[in-house]
Coordinates of C-alpha atoms and ligand atoms in Angstrom, one line a residue:
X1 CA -27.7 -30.0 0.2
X2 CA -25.5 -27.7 3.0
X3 CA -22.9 -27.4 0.8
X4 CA -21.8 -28.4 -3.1
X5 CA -18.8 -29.7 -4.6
X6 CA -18.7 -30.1 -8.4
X7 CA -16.0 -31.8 -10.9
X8 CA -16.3 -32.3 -13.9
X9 CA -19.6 -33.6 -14.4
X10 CA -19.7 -35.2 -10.6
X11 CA -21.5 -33.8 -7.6
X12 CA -21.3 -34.3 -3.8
X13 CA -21.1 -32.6 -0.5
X14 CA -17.4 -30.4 -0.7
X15 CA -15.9 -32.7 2.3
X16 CA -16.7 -35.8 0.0
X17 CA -14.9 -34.9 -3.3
X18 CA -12.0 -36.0 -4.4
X19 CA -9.3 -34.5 -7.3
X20 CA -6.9 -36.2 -10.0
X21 CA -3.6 -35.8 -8.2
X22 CA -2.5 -35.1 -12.0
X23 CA -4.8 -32.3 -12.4
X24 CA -2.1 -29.4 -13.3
X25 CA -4.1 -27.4 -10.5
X26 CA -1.9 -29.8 -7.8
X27 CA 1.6 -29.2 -9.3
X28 CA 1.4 -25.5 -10.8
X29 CA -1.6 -23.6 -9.3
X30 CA -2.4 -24.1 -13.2
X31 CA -5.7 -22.1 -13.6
X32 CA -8.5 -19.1 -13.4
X33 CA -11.2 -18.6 -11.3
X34 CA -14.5 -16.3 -10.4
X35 CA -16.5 -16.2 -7.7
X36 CA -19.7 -13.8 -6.3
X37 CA -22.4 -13.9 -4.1
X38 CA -25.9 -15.4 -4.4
X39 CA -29.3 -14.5 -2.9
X40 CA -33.0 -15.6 -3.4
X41 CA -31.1 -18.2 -5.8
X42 CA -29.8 -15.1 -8.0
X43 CA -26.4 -15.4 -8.6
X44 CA -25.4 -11.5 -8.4
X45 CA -23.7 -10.0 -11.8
X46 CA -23.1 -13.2 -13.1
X47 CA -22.7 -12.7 -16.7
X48 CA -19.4 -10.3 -15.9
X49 CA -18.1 -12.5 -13.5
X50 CA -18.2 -15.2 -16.7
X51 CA -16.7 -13.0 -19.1
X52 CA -14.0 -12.1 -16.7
X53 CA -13.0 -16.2 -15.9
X54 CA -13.5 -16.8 -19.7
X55 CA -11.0 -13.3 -20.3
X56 CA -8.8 -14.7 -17.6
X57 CA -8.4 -18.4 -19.3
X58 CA -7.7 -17.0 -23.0
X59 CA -5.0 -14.7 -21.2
X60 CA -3.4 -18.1 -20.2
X61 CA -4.4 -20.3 -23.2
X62 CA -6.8 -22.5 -20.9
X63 CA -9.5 -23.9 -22.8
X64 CA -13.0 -23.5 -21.5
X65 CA -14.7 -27.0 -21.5
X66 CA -18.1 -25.2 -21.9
X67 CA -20.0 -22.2 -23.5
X68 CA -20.4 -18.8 -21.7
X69 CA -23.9 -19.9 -21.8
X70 CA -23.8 -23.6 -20.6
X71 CA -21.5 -22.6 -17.7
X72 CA -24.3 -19.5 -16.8
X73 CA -27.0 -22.8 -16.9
X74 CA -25.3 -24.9 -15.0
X75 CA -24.5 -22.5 -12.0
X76 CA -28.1 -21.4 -11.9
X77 CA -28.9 -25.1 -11.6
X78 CA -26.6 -26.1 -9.2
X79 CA -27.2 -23.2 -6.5
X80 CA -31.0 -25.1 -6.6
X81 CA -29.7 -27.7 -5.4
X82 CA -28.9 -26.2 -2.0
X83 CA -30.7 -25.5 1.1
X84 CA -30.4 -21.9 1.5
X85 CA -30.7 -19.5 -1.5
X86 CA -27.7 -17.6 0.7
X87 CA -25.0 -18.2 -1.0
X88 CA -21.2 -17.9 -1.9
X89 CA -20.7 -19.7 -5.4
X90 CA -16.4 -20.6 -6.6
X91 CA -15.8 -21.8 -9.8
X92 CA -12.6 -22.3 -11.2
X93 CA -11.1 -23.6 -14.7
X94 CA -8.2 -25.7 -14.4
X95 CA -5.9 -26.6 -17.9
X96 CA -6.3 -30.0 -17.6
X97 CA -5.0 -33.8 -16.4
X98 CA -1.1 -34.8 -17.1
X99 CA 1.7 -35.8 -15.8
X100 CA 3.3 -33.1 -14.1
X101 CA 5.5 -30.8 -17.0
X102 CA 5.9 -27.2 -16.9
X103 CA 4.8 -27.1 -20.7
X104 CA 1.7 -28.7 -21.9
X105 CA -0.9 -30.2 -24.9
X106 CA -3.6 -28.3 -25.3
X107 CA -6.7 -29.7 -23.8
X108 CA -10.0 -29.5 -22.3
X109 CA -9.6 -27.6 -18.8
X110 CA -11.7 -28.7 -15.4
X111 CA -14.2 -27.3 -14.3
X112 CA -14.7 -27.1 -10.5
X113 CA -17.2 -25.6 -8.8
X114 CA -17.9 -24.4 -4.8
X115 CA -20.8 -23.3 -3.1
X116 CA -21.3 -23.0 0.3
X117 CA -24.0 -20.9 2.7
X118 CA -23.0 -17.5 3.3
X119 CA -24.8 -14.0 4.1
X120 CA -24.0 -10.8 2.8
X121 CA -23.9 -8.6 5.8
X122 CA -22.1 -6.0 8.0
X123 CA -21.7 -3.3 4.9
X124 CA -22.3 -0.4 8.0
X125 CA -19.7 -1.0 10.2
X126 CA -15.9 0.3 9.7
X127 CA -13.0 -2.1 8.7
X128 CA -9.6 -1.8 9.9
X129 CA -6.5 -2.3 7.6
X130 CA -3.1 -2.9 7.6
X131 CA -0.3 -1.9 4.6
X132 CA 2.1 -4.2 3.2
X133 CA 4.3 -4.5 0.3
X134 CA 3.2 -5.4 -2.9
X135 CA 5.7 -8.6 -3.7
X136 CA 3.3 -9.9 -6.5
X137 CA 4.2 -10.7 -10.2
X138 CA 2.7 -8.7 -12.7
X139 CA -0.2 -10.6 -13.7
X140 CA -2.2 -9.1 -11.2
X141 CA -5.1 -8.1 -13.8
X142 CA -5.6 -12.3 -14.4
X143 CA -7.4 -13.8 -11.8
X144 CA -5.2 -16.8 -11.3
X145 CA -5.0 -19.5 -8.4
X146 CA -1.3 -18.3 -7.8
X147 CA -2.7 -16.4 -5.0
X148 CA 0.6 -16.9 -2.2
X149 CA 1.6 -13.1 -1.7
X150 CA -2.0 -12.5 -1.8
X151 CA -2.7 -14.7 1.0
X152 CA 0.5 -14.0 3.1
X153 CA -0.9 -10.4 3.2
X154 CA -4.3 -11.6 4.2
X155 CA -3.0 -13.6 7.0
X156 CA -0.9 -10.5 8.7
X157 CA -4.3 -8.2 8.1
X158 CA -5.9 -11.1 10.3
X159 CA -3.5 -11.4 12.8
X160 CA -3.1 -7.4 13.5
X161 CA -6.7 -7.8 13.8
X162 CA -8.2 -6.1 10.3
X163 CA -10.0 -7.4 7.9
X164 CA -7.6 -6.5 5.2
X165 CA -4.3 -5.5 4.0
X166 CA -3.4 -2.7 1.6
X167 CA -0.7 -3.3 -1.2
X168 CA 1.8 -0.9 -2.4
X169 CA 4.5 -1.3 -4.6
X170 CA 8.1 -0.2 -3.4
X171 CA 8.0 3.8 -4.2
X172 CA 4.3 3.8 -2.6
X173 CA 1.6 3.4 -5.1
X174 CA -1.2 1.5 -3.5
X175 CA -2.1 -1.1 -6.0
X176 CA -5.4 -3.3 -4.4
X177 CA -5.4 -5.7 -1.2
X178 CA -5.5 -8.9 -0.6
X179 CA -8.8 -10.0 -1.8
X180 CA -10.2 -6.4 -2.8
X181 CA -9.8 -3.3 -4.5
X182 CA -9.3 -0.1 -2.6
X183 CA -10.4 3.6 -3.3
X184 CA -10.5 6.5 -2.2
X185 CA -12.2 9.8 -1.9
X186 CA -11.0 13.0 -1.7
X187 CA -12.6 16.6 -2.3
X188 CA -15.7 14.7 -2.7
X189 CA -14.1 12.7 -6.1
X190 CA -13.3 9.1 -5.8
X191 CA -9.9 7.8 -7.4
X192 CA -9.1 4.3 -7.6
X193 CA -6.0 2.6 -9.6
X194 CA -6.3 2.3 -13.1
X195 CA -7.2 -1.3 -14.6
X196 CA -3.7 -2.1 -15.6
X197 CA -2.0 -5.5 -14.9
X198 CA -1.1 -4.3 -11.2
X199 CA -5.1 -4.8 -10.1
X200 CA -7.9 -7.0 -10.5
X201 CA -10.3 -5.7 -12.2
X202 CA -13.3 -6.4 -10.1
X203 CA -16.4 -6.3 -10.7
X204 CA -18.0 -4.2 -7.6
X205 CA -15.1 -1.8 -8.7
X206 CA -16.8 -1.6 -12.0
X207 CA -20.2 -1.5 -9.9
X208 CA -19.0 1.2 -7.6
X209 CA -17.9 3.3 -10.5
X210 CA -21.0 3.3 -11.9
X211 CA -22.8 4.1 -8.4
X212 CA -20.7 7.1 -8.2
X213 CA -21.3 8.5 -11.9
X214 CA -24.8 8.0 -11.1
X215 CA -24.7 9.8 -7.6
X216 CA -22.4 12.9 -9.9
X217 CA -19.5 12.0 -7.9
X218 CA -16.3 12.6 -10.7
X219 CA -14.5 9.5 -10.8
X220 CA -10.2 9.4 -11.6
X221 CA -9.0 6.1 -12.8
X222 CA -5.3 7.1 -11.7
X223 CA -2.8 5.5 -9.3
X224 CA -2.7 7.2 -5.9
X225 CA 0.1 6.2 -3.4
X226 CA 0.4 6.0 0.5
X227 CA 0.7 9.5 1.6
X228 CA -3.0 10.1 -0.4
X229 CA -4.9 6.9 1.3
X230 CA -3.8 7.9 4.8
X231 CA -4.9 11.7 4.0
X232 CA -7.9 10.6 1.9
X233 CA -12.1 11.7 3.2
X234 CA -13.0 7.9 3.2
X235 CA -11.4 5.1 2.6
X236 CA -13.8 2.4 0.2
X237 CA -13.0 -1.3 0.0
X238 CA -14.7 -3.3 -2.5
X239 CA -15.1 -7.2 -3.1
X240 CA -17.9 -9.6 -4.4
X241 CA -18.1 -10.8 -0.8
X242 CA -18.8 -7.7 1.1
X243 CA -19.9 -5.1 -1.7
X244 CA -18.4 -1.5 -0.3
X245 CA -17.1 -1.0 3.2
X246 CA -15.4 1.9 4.6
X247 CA -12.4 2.0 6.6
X248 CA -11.9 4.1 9.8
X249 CA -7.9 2.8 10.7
X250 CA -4.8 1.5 8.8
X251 CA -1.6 0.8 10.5
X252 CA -3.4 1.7 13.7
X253 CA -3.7 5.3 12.5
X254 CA -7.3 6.9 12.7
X255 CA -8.6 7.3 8.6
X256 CA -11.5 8.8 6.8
X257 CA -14.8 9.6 8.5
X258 CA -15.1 13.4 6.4
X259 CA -17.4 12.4 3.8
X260 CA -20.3 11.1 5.8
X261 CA -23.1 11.8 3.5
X262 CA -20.8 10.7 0.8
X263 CA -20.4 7.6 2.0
X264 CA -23.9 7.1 2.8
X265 CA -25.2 7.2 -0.2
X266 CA -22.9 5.4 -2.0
X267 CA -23.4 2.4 0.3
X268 CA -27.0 2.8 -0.5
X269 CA -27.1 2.8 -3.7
X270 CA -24.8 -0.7 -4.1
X271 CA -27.3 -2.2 -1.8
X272 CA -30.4 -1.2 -3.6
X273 CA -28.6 -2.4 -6.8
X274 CA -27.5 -5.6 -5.1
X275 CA -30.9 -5.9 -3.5
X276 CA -33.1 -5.4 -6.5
X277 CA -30.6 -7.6 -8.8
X278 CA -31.6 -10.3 -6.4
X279 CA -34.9 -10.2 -5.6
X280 CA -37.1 -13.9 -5.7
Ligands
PMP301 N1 -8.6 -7.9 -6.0 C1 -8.3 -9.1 -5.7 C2 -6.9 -9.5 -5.6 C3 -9.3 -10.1 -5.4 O1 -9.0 -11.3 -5.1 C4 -10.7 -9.6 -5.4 C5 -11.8 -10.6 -5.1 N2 -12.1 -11.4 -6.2 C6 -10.9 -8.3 -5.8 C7 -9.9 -7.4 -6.1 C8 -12.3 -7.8 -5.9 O2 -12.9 -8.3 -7.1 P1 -14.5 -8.5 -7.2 O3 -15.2 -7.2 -6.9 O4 -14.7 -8.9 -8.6 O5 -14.9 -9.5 -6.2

């Protein structure tokens, strides 16, 4: 298959399925989802991506229709079902089928997944970024499909022509963007936000904290705020979908670029990881 939609139990090419209108997913955004890359048919780090969807659907009271370990099966079945072994794999957890009402009967959730072609690539060249408020609720640490403010942002980091859009809360501590989490380093230490309910806590965070203890680099798990990112050696953005990328501009002002080496072999060390996680 090119691409692979999956509902509850039924398969088909993503264009060709079709959804309850009643699932709660269509009236209240009602659900969790996780999502990472895939290559050589490995899906990369996918055990913590499963403990963070099944940590994000007890946070809400959504009941997982299936085990850690049947959901880890299933996923490693269905990316053999594609074409390519180059993958982008979605899967979501929504709380279930009613009629629309803001409270609800505990129930088995649905399970969707998405997977679609896609190449990791471009880690070596600079991204450009924009700022904008942080108008998001503070559940920021569960990764819910309420995702409007996030994707608002995303939309003016497109049109300014960046890839993504810093957030900072009124006062000017940068949180995370729209679809990553942001660091930064300075005196040759990297500080990123703490995990409180303000971030995500994402996973090639987790994996770029490790890189760095590994590499000696001291790491600070403390908010930093505007004045610091703009001043900052490099600026690191990391997501499942494109690992670590540095920035060289935000808000059209020049950024980063004093850490070379720094930044060099950190990248390296998140693609050997990522590489060797996935070999055949
Ligand atoms: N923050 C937000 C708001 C995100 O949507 C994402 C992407 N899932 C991230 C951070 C990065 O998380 P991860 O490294 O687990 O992909």
């Amino acid at each position: 298959m090119q691409d692979l939609g999956y509902y509850n139990g039924k398969i088909g090419p993503i264009e060709e399925m079709s959804i309850p209108m009643n699932d709660r997913v269509c009236w209240f955004g009602d659900g969790v989802y996780d999502a990472g890359p895939c290559r050589n048919y490995r899906i990369f780090a996918l055990d913590e991506h499963i403990d963070r969807l099944f940590r994000s659907a007890a946070m809400l009271d959504i009941r997982m229709p299936l085990s850690k370990e049947a959901l880890r099966e299933l996923l490693n079945d269905l990316v053999r079902k594609l074409d390519t072994g180059e993958l982008f794999v979605y899967y979501q957890v929504t709380r279930g089928t009613a009629m629309r009402s803001h409270d609800y009967e505990p129930m088995p959730g649905n399970l969707w997944v998405m997977i679609r072609p896609a190449v990791q690539s471009g880690f070596d060249k600079p991204i450009q970024l924009i700022t904008a408020e942080d108008t998001r609720y503070f559940h920021c640490n569960i990764k819910t499909l309420n995702l409007i403010p996030n994707i608002m942002a995303s939309q003016k980091a497109k049109l300014a022509g960046c890839q993504e859009a810093v957030l900072y809360r009124p006062g000017g501590r940068v949180t995370e963007c729209s679809h990553s989490n942001v660091h930064i380093l300075q005196g040759g230490e990297l500080y990123t936000a703490p995990t409180d309910e303000l971030i995500l806590p994402g996973i090639t965070r987790a994996h770029l904290l490790r890189a760095c203890r590994d590499l000696g680099i001291p790491v600070h798990e403390e908010p930093f705020r505007l004045e610091e990112l703009f001043a900052a050696e490099e600026v690191l953005v990391t997501s499942s979908s494109k690992l670590v990328c540095f920035a060289d501009r935000i808000d059209g002002r020049p950024v980063g670029g004093r850490q070379e080496k720094l930044k060099d072999r950190i990248r390296q060390a998140m693609l050997e990881e990522y590489l060797s996680a996935t070999q055949p």
